[in-house]
Coordinates of C-alpha atoms in Angstrom, one line a residue:
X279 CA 73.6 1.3 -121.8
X280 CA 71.9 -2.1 -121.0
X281 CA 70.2 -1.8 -124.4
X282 CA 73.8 -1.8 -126.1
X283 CA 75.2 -4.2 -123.9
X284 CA 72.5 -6.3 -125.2
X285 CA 72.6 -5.4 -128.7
X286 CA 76.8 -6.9 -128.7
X287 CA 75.6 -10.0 -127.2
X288 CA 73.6 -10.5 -129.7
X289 CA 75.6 -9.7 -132.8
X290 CA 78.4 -11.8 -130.8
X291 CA 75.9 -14.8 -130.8
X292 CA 74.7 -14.2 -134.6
X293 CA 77.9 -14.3 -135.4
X294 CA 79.0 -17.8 -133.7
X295 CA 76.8 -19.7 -135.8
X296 CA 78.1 -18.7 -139.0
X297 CA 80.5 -20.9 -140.8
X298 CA 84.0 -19.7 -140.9
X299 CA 83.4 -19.2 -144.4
X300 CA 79.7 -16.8 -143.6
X301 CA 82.5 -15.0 -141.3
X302 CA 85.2 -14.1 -143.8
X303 CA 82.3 -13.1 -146.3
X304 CA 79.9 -10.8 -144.3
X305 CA 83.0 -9.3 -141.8
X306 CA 86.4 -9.0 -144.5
X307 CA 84.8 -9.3 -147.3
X308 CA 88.3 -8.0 -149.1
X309 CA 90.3 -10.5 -147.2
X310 CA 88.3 -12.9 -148.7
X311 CA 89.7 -13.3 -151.9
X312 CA 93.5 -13.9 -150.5
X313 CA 92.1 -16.2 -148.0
X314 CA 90.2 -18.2 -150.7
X315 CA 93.0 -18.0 -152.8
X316 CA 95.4 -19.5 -150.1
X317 CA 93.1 -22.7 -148.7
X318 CA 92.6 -23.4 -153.2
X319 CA 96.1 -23.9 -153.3
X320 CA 96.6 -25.7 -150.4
X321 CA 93.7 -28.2 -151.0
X322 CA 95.2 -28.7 -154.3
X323 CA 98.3 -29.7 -153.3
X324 CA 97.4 -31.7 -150.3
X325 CA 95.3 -33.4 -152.7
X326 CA 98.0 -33.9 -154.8
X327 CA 99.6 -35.4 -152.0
X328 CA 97.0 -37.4 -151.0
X329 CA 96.9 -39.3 -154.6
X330 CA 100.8 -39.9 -154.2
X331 CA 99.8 -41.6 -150.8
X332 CA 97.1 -43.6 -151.7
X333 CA 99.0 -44.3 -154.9
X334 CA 102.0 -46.2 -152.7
X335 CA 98.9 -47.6 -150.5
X336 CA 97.5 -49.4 -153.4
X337 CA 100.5 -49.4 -156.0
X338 CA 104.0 -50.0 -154.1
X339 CA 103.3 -51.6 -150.9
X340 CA 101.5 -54.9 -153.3
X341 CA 104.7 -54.7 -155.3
X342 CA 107.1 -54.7 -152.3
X343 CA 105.2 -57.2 -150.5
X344 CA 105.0 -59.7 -153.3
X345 CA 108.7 -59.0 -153.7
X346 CA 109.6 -60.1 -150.1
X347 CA 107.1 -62.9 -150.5
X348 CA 108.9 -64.2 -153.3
X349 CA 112.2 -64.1 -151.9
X350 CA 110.9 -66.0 -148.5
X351 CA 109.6 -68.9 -150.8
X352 CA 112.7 -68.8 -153.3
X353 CA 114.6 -69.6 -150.0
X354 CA 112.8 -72.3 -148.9
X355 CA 112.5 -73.9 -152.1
X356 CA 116.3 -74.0 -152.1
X357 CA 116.3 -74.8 -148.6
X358 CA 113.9 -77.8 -149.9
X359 CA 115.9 -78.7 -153.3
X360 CA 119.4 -78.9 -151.3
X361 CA 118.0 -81.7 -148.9
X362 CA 116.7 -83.4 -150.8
X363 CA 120.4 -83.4 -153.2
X364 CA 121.5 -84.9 -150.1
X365 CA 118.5 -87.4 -148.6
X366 CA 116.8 -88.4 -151.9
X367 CA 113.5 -87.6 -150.4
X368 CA 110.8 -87.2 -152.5
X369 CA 108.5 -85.7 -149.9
X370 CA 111.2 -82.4 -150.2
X371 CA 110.2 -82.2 -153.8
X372 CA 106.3 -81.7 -152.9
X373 CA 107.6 -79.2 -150.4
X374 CA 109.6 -77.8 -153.2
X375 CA 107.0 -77.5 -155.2
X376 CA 104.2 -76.1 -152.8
X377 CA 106.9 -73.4 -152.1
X378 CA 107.4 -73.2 -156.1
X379 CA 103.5 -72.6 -156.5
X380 CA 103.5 -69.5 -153.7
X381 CA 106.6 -68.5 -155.8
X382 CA 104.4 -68.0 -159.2
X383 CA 102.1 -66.2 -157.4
X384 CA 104.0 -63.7 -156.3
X385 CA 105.3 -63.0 -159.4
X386 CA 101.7 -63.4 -160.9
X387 CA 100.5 -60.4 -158.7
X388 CA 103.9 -58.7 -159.7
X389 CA 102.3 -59.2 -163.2
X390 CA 99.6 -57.3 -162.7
X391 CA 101.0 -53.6 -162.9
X392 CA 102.7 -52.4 -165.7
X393 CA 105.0 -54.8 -167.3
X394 CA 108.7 -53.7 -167.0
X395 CA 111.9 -55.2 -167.7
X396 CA 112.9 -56.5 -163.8
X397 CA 109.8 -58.4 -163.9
X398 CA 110.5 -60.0 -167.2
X399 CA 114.0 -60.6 -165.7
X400 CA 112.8 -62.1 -162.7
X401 CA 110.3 -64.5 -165.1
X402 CA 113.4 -65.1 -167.2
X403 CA 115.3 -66.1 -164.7
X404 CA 112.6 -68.2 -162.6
X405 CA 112.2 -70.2 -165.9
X406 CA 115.9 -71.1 -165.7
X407 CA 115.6 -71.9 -162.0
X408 CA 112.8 -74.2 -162.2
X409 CA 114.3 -75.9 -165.2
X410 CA 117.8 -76.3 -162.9
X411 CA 115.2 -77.7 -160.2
X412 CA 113.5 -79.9 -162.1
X413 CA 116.6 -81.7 -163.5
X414 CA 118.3 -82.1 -160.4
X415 CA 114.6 -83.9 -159.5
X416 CA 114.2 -86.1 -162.5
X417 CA 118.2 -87.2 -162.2
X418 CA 119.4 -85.2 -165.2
X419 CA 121.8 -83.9 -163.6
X420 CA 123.5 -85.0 -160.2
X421 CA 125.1 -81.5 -159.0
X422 CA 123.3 -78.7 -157.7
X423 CA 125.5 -76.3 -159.0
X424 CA 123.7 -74.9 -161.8
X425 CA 120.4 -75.3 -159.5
X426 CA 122.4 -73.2 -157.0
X427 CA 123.6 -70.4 -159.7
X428 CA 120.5 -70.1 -161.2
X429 CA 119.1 -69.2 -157.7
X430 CA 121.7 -66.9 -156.4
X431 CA 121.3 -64.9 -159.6
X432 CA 117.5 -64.7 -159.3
X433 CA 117.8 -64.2 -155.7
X434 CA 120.3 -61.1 -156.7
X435 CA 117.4 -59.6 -159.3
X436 CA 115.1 -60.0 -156.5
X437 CA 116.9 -58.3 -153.8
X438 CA 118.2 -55.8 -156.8
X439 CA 114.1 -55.1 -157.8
X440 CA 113.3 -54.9 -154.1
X441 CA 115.8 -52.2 -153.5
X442 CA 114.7 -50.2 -156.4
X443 CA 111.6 -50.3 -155.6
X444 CA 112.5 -49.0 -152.1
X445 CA 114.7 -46.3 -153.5
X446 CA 111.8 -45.1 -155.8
X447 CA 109.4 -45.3 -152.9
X448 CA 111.8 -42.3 -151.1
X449 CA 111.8 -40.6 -153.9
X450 CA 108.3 -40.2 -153.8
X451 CA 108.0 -39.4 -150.1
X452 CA 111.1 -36.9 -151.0
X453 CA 109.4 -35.5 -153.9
X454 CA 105.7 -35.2 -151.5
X455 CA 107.9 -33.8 -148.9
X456 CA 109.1 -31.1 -151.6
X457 CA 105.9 -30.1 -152.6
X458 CA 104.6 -29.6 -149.3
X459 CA 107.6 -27.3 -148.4
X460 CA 106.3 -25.3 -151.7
X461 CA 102.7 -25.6 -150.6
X462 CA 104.0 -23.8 -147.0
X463 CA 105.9 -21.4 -148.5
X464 CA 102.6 -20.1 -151.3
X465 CA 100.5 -20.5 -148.0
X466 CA 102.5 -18.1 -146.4
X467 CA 102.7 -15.5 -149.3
X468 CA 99.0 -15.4 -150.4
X469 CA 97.5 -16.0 -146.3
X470 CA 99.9 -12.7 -145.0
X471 CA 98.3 -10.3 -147.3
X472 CA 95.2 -11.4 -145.8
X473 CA 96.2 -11.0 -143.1
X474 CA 97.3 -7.3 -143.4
X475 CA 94.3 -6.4 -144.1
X476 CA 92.0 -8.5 -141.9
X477 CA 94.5 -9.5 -138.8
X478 CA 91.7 -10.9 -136.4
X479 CA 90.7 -13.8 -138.9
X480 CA 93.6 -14.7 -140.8
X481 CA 95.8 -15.7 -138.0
X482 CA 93.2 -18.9 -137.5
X483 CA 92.9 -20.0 -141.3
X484 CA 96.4 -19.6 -141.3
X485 CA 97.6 -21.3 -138.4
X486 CA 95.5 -24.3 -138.5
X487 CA 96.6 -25.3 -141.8
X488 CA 100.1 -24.0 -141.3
X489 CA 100.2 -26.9 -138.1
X490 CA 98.4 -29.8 -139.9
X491 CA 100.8 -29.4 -142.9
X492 CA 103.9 -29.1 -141.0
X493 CA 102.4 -32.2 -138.7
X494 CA 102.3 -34.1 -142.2
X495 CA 105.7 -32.8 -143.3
X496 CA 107.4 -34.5 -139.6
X497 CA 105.2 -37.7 -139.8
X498 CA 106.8 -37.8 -143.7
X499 CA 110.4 -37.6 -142.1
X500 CA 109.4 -40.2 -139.1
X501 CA 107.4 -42.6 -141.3
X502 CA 110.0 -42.2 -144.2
X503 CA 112.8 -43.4 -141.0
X504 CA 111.2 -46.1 -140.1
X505 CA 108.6 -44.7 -137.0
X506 CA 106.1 -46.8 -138.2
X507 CA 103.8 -45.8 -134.7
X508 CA 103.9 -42.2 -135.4
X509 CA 100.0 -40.9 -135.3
X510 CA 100.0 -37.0 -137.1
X511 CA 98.1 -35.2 -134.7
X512 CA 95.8 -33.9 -137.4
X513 CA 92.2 -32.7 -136.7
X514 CA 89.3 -34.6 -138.3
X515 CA 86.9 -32.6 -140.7
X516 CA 89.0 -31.9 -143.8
X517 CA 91.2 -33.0 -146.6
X518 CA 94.2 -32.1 -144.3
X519 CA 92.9 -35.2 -142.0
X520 CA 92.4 -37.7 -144.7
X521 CA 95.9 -37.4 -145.9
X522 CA 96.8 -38.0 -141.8
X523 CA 94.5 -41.1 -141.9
X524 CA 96.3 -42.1 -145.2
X525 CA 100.0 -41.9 -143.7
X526 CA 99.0 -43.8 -140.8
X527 CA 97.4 -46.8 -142.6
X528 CA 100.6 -47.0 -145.2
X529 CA 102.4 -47.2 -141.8
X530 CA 100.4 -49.5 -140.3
X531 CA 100.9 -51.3 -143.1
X532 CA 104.8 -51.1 -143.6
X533 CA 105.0 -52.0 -139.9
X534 CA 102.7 -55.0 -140.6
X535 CA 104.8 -56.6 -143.6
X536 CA 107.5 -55.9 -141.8
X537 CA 106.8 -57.6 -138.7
X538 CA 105.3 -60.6 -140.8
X539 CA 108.4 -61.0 -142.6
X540 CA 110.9 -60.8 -139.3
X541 CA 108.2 -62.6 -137.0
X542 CA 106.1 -65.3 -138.5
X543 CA 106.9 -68.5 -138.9
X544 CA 108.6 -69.9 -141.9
X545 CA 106.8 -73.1 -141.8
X546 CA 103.3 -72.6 -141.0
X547 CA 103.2 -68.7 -141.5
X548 CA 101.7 -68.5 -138.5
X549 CA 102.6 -65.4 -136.5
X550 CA 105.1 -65.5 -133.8
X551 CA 106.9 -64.9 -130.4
X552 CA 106.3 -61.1 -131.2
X553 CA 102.8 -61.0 -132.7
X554 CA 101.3 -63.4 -130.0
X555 CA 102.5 -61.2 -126.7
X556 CA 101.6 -58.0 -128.5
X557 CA 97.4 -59.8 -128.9
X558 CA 97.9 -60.8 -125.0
X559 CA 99.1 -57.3 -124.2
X560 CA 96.2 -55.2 -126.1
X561 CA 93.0 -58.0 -125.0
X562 CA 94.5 -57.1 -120.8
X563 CA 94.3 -53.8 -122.2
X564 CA 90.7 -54.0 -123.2
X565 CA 89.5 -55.3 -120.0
X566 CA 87.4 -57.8 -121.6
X567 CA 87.4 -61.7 -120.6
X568 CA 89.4 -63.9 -122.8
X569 CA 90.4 -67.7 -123.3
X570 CA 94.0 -68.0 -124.0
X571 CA 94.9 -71.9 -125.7
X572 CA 98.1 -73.5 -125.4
X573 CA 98.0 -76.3 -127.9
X574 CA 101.1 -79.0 -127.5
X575 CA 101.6 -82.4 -129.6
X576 CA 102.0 -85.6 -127.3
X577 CA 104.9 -87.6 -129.0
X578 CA 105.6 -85.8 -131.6
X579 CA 109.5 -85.4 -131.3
X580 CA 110.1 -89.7 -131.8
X581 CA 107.7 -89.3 -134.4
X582 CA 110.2 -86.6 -136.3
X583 CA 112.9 -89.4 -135.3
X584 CA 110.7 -92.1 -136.6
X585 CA 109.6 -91.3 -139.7
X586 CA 111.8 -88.2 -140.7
X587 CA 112.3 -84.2 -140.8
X588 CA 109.6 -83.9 -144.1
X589 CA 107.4 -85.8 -142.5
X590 CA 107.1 -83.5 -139.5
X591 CA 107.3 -80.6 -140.9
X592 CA 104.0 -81.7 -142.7
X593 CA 102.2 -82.8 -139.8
X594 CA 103.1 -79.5 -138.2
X595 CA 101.9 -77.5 -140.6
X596 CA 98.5 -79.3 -141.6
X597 CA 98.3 -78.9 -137.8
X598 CA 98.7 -74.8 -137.8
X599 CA 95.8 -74.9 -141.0
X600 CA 93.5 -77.1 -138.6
X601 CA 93.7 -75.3 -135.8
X602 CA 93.3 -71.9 -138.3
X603 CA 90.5 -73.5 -139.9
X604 CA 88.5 -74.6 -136.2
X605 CA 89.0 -70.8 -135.1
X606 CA 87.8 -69.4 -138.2
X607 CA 84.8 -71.3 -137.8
X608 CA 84.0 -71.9 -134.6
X609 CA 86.4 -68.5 -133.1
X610 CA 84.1 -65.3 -134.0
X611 CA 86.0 -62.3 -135.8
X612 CA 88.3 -61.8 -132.6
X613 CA 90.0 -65.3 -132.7
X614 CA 93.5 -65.5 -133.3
X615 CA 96.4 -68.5 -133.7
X616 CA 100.0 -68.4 -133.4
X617 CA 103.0 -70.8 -133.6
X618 CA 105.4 -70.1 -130.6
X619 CA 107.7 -72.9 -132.3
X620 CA 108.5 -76.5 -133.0
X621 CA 105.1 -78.3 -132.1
X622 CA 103.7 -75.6 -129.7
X623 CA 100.5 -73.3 -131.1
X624 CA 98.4 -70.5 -129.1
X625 CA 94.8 -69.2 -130.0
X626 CA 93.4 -65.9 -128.3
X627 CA 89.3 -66.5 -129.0
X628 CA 86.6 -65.3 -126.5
X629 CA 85.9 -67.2 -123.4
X630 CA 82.5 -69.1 -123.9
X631 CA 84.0 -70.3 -127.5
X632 CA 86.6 -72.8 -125.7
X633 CA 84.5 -75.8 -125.8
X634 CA 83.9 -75.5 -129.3
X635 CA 87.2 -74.1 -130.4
X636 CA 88.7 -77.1 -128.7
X637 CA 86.5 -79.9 -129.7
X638 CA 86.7 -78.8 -133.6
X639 CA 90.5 -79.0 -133.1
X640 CA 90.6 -82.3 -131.3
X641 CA 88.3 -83.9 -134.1
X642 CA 90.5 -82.3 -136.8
X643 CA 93.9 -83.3 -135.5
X644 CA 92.4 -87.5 -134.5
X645 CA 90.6 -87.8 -137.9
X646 CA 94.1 -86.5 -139.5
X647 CA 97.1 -87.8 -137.4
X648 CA 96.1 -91.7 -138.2
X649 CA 96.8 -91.0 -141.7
X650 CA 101.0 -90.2 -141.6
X651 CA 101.6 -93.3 -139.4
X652 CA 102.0 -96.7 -141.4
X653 CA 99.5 -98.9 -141.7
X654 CA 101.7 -101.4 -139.3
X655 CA 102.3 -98.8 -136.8
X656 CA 98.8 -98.1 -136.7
X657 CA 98.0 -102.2 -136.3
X658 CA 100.1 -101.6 -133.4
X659 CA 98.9 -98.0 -131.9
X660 CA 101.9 -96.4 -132.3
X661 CA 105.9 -96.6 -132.8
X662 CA 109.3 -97.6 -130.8
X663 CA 111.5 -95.0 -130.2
X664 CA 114.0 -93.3 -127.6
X665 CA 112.6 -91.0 -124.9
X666 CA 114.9 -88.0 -123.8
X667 CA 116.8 -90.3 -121.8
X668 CA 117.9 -92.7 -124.7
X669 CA 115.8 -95.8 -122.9
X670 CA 113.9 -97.7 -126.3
X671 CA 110.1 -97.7 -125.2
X672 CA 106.6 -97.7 -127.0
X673 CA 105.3 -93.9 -128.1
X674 CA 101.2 -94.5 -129.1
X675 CA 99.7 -92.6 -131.7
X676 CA 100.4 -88.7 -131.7
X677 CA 97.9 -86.7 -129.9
X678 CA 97.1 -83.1 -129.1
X679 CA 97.0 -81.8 -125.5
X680 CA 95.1 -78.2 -124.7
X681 CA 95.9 -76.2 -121.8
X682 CA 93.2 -73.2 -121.8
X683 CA 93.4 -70.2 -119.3
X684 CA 90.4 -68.2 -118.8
X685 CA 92.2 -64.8 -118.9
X686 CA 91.2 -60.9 -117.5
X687 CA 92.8 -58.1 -116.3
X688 CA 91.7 -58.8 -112.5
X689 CA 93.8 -62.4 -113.0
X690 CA 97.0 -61.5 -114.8
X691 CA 98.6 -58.3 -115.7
X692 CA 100.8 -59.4 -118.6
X693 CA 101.3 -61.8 -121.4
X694 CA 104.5 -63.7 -119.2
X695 CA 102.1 -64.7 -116.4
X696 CA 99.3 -66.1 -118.7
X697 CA 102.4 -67.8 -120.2
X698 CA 103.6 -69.2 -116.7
X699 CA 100.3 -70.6 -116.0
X700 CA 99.4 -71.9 -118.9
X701 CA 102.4 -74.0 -118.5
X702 CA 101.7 -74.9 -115.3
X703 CA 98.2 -76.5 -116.8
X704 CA 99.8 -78.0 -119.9
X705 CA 101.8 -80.6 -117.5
X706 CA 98.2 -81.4 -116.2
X707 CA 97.1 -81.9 -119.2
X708 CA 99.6 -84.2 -120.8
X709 CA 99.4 -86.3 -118.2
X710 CA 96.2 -87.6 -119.1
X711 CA 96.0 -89.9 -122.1
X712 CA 94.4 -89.0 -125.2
X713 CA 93.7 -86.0 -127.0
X714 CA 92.5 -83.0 -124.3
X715 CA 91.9 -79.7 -123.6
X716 CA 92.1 -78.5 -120.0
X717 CA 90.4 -75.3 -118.5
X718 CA 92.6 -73.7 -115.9
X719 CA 91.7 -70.8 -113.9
X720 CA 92.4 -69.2 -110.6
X721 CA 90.9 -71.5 -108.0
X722 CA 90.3 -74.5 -110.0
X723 CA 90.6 -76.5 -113.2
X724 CA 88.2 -78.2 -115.3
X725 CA 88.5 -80.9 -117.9

């Protein structure tokens, strides 16, 4: 008895370290062939599917994210052209015409797949725009209404190509979704006569892909409805799981484009409100220390009523590229900048890269801000203006004021009390003259 007690154990050890696979083939040997039969098919077709995915990863997310592109930059060059019908500003036609610039690029990239007739459309009718544009610029012609019809009707093609484009990217997720109901229902016909004939293994084969592939079919539904956060709960090892990895990067990346498109900032590009709390929320999260930078301009707003609303909206934005540029080199891979609004910036970047960070950015903005005053405001140090109470004083020169907060999850536990507290250290800050940066942290502040 002990002897054949022994001999199970070991034929119920031999037998765990075979491949399922080694198991079908040396136990069921005739369920084999059925079970075979079912996981070809269903590998085929999930790596049909699987093509069709990574086709809209690399095909029709480009196209649809050029499109939206080009329909944020058509509307500001018409925000651009129309001011400048009205002020005679020729700094609104090199805004026009840095807009116009992203605007060819996005139809350069649309370029790059197959040629069809919207895009030809769209280049048709981008030609007439520019042409419209450029005489309103050059005084040929003093309305802007065929400037303004010529952009409504390539604005329509745009949104009309856009909404193609969408419709035909639910027609693929429809026809995936198709094919995998097809892929079940063969699964199920070839796996149960298996399963007759060998009813302790197929149940497993069967059941595990069964799951995964109606795990796929829901996060096709979800994804294809707008649950961009939806995760298939798909285990790893197998072509199943690549697909699952493949759904959740093309919904990473719809919920990317889309929150760039509702979130960042039309002016600087910068991300926003939305962008900036969720980096706050995810770095108390990870535990780990970080420096959180409140960057504010000194003077800015009788600068804006000083020298005009083109003019400013420069100044801001070659100060969101500075302030990218000093984080990118001086930040590590983790840093990150936002625009909360008007003349207001963040960066995220790891504690013991403040001083650095900082400095780069106070050099930057000095070295640049002298060169959009006059040469006779600059004689002077700065400008006359009205303060917020409407009394006429002296403003000097623009200049940058940094309020840091060392941050960790011991200190605050969300992104509205860094926010509170780096407030409270920005009034520090600006009231000290000159371009600064301020270190606050619990107990003490450092300059």
């Amino acid at each position: 008895m002990p002897e054949a007690i022994e001999t199970n154990k070991s034929s119920r050890v031999s037998l765990s370290g075979l491949s399922l696979i080694q198991k079908i083939s040396a136990g069921y040997a005739a369920m084999a062939l059925f079970t075979a039969a079912a996981l070809v098919f269903s590998s085929y077709n999930i790596y049909r599917s699987t093509n069709i995915t990574r086709n809209i990863a690399n095909n029709e997310l480009p196209v649809i994210s050029a499109l939206i592109e080009l329909r944020t930059s058509l509307l500001s060059q018409e925000s651009f052209a129309g001011k400048y019908a009205i002020l005679k500003d020729p700094a609104f036609i090199d805004l026009f015409h840095q807009r116009q610039a992203e605007a060819l690029a996005s139809l350069d990239l649309l370029g790059k797949g197959n040629p069809t007739a919207d895009l030809k459309q769209l280049n048709g009718l981008y030609l007439a725009y520019q042409k419209a544009a450029e005489d309103l610029f050059a005084g040929r012609t003093g309305s802007t209404g065929p400037m303004r019809s010529s952009a409504l009707k390539l604005l329509n093609a745009v949104d009309a190509s856009y909404l193609k484009r969408k419709d035909m990217l639910k027609l693929v997720l429809s026809r995936a979704d198709e094919q995998q109901k097809q892929t079940i229902w063969w699964t199920v016909a070839i796996s149960c006569t298996g399963f007759l004939l060998a009813i302790g293994v197929a149940p497993f084969v069967t059941y595990r892909t069964f799951g995964a592939i109606r795990e796929l079919q829901s996060a096709t539904h979800r994804i294809a409805a707008g649950d961009f956060d939806y995760n298939p709960d798909v285990p790893s090892g197998d072509e199943i799981s690549e697909l699952a990895r493949d759904f959740t990067k093309m919904a990473a990346r719809l919920k990317v484009l889309e929150q760039m498109s509702l979130d960042a900032s039309p002016l600087t590009r910068l991300p926003g409100n939305f962008a900036i709390e969720r980096v706050l929320e995810d770095r108390l999260q990870s535990g780990d220390t970080f420096a959180f930078c409140y960057a504010d301009l000194d003077n800015f707003k009788p600068y804006g009523d000083h020298y005009g609303y083109a003019k400013g909206s420069e100044l801001l934005r070659l100060t969101g590229d500075l302030i990218q540029a000093a984080v990118k080199a001086h930040g590590g891979t983790d840093g990150f900048v936002g625009h909360v609004g008007g003349d207001d910036f963040v960066m995220v970047i790891p504690a013991e890269r403040v001083s650095a960070v900082c400095e780069a950015v106070i050099e930057s903005f000095s070295a640049e801000v002298v060169k959009h005053y006059s040469p006779e405001d600059l004689k002077v140090g700065g400008i006359e203006g009205c303060d917020r109470y409407g009394v006429q004083r002296f403003f000097p020169v623009i200049t940058i004021s940094i309020a840091v907060i060392i941050c960790g999850r011991d200190q605050y536990s969300s992104a509205v009390e860094i926010a509170r507290a780096a407030a409270k250290v920005k009034d520090s800050a600006k009231g000290k003259p000159g371009s600064k940066y301020l270190i606050g942290a619990p107990g003490r502040m450092t300059a």
